[in-house]
XYZ file of C-alpha atoms in Angstrom:
386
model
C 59.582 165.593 97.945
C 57.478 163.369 99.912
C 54.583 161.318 98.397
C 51.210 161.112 99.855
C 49.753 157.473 100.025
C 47.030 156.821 97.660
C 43.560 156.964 99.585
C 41.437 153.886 99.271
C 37.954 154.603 97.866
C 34.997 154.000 100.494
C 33.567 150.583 101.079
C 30.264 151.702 101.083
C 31.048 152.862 97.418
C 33.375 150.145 96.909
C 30.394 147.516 97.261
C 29.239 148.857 94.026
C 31.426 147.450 91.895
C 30.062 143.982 90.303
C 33.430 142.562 89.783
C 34.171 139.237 91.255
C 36.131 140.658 94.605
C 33.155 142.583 95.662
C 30.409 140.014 94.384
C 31.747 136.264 95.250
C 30.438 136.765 99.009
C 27.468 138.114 100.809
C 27.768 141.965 102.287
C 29.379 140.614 105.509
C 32.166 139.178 104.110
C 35.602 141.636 103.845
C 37.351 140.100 100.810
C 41.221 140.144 100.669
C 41.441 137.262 98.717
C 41.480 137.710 94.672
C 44.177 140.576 93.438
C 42.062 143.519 92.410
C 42.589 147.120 94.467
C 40.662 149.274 95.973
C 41.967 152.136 94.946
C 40.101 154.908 92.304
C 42.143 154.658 88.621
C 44.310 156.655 87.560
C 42.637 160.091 86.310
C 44.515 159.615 82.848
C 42.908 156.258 82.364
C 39.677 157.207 83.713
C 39.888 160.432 80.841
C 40.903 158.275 78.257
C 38.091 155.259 78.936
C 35.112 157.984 79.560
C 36.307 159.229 75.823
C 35.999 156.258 74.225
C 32.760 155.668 75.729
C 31.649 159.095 74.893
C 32.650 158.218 70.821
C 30.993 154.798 70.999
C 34.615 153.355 70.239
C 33.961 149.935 71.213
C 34.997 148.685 68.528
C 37.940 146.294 67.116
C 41.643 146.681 68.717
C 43.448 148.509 65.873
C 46.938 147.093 64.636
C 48.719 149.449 66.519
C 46.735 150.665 69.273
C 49.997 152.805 70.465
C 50.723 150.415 73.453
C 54.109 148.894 72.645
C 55.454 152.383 72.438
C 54.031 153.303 75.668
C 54.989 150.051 77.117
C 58.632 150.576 75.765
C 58.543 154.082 77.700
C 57.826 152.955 80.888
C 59.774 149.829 80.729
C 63.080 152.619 79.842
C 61.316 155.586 82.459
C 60.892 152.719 85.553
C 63.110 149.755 84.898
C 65.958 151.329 83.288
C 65.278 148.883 80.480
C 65.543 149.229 77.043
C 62.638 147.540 74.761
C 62.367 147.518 71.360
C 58.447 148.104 70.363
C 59.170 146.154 67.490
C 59.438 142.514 69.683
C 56.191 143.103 70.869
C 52.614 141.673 70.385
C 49.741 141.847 72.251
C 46.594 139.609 73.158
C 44.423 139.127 75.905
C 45.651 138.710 79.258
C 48.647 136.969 80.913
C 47.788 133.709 81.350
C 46.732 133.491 77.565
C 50.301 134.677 76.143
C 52.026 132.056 78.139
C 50.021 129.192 76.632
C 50.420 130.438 73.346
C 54.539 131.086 73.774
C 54.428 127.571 75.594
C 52.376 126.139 72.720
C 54.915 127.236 70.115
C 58.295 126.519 71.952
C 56.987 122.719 73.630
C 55.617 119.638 72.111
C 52.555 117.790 73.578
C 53.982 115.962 76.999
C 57.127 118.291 77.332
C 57.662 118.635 80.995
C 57.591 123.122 82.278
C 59.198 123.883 85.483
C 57.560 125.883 88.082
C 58.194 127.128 91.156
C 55.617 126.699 94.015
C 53.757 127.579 96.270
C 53.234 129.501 92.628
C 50.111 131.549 91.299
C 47.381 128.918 90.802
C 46.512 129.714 87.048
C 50.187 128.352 86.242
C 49.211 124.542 86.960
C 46.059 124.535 84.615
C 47.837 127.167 81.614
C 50.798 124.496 81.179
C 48.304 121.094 80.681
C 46.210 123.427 78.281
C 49.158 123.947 76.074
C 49.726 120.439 75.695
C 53.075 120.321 78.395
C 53.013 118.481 81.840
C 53.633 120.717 85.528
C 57.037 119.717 86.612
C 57.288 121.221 90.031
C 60.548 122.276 92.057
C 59.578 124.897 94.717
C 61.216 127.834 96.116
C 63.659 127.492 98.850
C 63.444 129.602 101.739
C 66.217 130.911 103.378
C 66.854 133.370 105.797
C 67.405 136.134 103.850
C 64.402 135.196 101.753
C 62.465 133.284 98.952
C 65.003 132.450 96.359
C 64.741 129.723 93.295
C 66.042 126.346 93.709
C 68.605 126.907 90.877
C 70.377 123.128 91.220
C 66.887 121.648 91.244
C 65.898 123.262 88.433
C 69.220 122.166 86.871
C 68.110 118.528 87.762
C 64.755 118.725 86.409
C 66.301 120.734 83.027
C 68.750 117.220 82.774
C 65.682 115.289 83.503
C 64.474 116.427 80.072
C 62.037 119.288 81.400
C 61.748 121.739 78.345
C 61.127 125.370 79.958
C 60.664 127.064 82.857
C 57.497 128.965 84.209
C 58.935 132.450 85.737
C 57.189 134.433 88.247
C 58.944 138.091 88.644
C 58.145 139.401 90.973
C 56.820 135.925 92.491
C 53.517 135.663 93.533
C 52.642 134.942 96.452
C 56.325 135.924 98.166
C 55.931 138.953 96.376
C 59.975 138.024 96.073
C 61.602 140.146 93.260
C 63.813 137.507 91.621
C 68.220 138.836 91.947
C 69.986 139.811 88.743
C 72.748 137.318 89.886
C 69.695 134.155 90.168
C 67.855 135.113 86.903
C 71.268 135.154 85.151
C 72.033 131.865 86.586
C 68.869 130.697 85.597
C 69.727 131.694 82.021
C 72.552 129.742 81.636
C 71.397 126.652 82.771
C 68.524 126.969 80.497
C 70.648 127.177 77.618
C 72.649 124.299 78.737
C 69.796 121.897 78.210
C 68.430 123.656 75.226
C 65.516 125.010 77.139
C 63.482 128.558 77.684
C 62.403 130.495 80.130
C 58.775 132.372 80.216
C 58.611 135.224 82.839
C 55.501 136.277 84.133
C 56.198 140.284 84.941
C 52.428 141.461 85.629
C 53.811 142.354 88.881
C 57.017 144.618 87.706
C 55.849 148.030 88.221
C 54.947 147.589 92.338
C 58.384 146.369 92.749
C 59.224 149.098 95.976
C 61.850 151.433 95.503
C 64.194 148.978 98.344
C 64.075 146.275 96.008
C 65.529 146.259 92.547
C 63.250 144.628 90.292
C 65.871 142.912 87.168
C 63.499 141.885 83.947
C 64.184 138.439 82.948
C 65.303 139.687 79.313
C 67.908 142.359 80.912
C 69.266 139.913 83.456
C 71.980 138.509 80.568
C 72.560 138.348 77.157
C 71.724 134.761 77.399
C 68.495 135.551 79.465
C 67.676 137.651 76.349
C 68.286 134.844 73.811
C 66.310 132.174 75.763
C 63.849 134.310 77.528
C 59.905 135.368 76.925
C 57.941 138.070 79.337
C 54.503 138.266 79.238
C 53.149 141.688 81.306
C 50.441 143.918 81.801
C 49.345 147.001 82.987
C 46.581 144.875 84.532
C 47.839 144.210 88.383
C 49.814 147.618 89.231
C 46.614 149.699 87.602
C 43.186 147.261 88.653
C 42.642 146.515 84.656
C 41.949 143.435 84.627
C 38.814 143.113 82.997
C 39.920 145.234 80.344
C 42.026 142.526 78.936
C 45.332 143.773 77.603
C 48.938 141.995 77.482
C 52.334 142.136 76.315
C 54.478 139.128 75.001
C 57.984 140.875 74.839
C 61.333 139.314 73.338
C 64.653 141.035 73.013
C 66.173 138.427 70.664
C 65.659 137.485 66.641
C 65.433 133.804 67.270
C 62.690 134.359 70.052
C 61.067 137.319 68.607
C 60.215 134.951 65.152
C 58.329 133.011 67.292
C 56.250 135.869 68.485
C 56.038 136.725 65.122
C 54.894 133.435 63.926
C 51.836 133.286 66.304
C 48.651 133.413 64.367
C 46.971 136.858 64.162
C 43.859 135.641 66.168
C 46.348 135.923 69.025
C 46.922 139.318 69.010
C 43.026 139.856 67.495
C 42.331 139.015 71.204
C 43.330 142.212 72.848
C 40.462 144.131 74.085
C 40.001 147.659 72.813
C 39.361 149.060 76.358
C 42.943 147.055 77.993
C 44.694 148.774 75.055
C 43.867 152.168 75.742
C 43.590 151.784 79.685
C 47.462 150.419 78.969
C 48.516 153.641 76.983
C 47.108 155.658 79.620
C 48.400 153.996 81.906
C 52.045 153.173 81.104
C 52.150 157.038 80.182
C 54.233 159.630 82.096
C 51.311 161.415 83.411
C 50.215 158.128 85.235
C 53.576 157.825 87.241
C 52.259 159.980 90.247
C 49.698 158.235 90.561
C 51.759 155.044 90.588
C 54.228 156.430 93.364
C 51.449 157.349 95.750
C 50.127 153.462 95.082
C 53.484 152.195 96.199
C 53.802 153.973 99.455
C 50.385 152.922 100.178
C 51.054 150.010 99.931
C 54.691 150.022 101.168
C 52.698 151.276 104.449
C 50.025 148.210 104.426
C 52.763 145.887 103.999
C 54.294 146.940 107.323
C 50.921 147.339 109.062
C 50.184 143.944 108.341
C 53.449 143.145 110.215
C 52.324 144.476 112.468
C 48.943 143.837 113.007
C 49.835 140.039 112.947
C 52.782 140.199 115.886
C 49.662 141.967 117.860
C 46.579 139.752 116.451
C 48.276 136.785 115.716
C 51.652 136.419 117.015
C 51.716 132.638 115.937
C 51.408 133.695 112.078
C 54.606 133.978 110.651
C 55.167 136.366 107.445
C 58.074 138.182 105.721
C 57.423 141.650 104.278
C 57.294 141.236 100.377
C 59.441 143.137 98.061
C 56.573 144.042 95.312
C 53.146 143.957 95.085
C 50.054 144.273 97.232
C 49.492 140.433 98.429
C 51.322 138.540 101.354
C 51.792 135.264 102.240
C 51.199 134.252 105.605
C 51.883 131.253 107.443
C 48.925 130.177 109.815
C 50.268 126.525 110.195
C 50.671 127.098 113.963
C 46.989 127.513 114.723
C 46.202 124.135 114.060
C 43.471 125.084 111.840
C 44.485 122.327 108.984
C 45.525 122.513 105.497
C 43.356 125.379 104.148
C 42.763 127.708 106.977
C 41.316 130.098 104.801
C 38.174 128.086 104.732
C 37.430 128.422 108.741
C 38.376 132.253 108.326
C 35.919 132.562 105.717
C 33.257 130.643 107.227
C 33.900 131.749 111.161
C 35.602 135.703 110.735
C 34.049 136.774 107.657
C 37.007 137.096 105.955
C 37.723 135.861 102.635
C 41.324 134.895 102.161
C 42.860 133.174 99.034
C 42.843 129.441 100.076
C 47.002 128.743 100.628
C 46.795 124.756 99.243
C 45.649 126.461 95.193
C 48.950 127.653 95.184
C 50.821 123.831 95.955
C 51.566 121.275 98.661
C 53.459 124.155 99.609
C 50.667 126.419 100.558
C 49.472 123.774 103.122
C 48.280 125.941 106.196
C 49.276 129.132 104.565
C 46.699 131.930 103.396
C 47.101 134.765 100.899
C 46.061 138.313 102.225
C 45.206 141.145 99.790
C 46.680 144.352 101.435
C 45.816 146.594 98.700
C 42.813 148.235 100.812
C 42.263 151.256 102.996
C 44.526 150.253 106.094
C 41.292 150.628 108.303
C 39.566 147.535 106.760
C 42.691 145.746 106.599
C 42.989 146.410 110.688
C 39.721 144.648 110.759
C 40.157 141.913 108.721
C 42.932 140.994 110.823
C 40.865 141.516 113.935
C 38.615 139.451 113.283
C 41.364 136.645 112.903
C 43.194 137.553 115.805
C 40.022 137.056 117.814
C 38.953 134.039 116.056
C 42.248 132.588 117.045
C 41.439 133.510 120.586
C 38.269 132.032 121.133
């Protein structure tokens, strides 16, 4: 049965909204840049928010606000994994878990591996818990983005103490091989070292990828591994602050365990029951018309560039709703996000925040209605022509 792509809401009604996306910039400005949708939420999370609004509960997250048994669920319904609500905790967003896990498993000074051009957040979360950015980028080959496994060997020999995971990677929007994250695995345990996966981008993994969770890549990716997640990307909750720290092993899950309670005192009310609802069977339609929307904008935006902007060069990602585009070739410097912003009115995430790497490169949020998307790109295509 065929699946009808998830209409974007109206600008005009999108404009509304006072979140950062849609109040950084003056009216003019179309902004692709930070990742929040445009999308209306899923009915079951918009039912279960306007009822806790309607009982005035807005108040503490409970012990067990029922979202590690939802989480396990979906994780089983979508991944084909099987997670134990027992090895997880919650707290209050992504970012957050990972300096917490990175706290408890480093020492102040430890060297963390990641793997640029790599989500900004990840160069300021590792120096806040105490550890020092050891960088060893992607490599990109013809068939795609893929990790630098002997470099990251190199850097584990060096006396680096973990590695920063992104899967799915953002900005390549590369879902990471069962074959590289088992690799990955067993060189970590070869130098004594652990690996902490960002998955916030697992459930927009599209059905002609296979998205492998760190923790079900190997028995040794379960013993050395940590994934921190959220409902937050795939479902626009971000404000609603809710996240998983998952484990799948004794040894890793006492460390969970052993995080103080304020931790896990940090998860917002609201992200926990937006999470249930939305990591809950009756929110998987709604989640399958999101992916071939944006399966569709990916391949417009092909598009649109070879007729815009031939010069740009860009590879369709696997997951997600953001692409990474290559704008070296119109000479527009290191951060040509900046002259888009200031000359097209677009806003575009600036390409350097995410490394040396992102040097002349821009990040473009697809996950719009395809008509403003067409005119984003417009407006770029005849910037670059003037």
């Amino acid at each position: 049965m065929s699946v009808t792509p998830l209409p974007a809401l109206p600008i005009e009604q999108l404009r509304q909204r006072s979140s950062t996306k849609w109040r950084k910039y003056p009216a003019d400005v179309l902004p692709l840049f930070v990742a929040e949708t445009d999308f209306a939420l899923a009915p079951a999370i918009t039912t279960a928010l306007a009822r806790a609004v309607e009982l005035g509960d807005t108040g503490y997250t409970p012990p067990d606000p029922g979202i590690r048994d939802a989480y396990a669920a979906f994780a089983r319904r979508r991944f084909g994994w099987e997670v134990d609500p027992r090895n997880i905790r919650t707290t209050c967003d992504v970012m957050m878990g990972v300096v917490e896990i990175l706290r408890a498993v480093t020492t102040p000074g430890d060297r963390v591996i990641v793997t640029p051009p790599v989500y900004p957040p990840f160069y300021d979360c590792i120096p806040e818990a105490g550890a020092v950015v050891d960088r060893v980028p992607l490599v990109q080959t013809a068939s795609g983005w893929e990790l630098d496994l002997p470099g990251i060997e190199a850097a584990l020999a060096r006396g680096a103490r973990a590695v920063l995971l992104c899967n799915p990677h953002n900005p390549t929007g590369t879902a990471h091989s069962r074959e590289a994250l088992a690799a990955l695995a067993e060189i970590a345990a070869t130098h004594g070292a652990v690996v902490v996966s960002d998955e916030i981008h697992a459930p927009l993994v599209q059905p002609d990828a296979a998205f492998t969770p760190f923790l079900a890549a190997s028995a040794t990716a379960a013993r050395v591994g940590y994934t921190v997640t959220s409902a937050s990307k795939a479902f626009n909750l971000a404000g609603l602050k809710c996240a998983l720290m998952v484990t799948a092993d004794p040894g890793t899950r006492g460390v969970i365990d052993g995080l103080p309670d304020e931790i896990e005192w940090r998860t917002g009310l609201f992200g926990a029951l937006a999470g249930v609802a939305a990591f809950a069977p009756e929110s998987d339609a709604w989640l399958d018309s999101l992916l071939v929307r944006l399966d569709e904008n990916r391949r417009l935006l092909a598009e649109l560039l070879d007729t815009h902007v031939p010069s740009a060069r860009y590879r369709i990602p696997d997951a997600g709703f953001l692409a990474w585009v290559d704008l070296s070739a119109l000479g527009w410097g290191d951060n040509p996000a900046a002259r888009i912003l200031r000359d097209a009115k677009v806003a575009l995430h600036f390409g350097p925040h995410f490394g040396d790497e992102g040097r002349g490169h821009v990040r473009v949020n697809f996950g719009c209605d395809p008509d403003v998307l067409r005119e984003a790109i417009a407006r770029i295509g005849a910037l670059a022509a003037s």
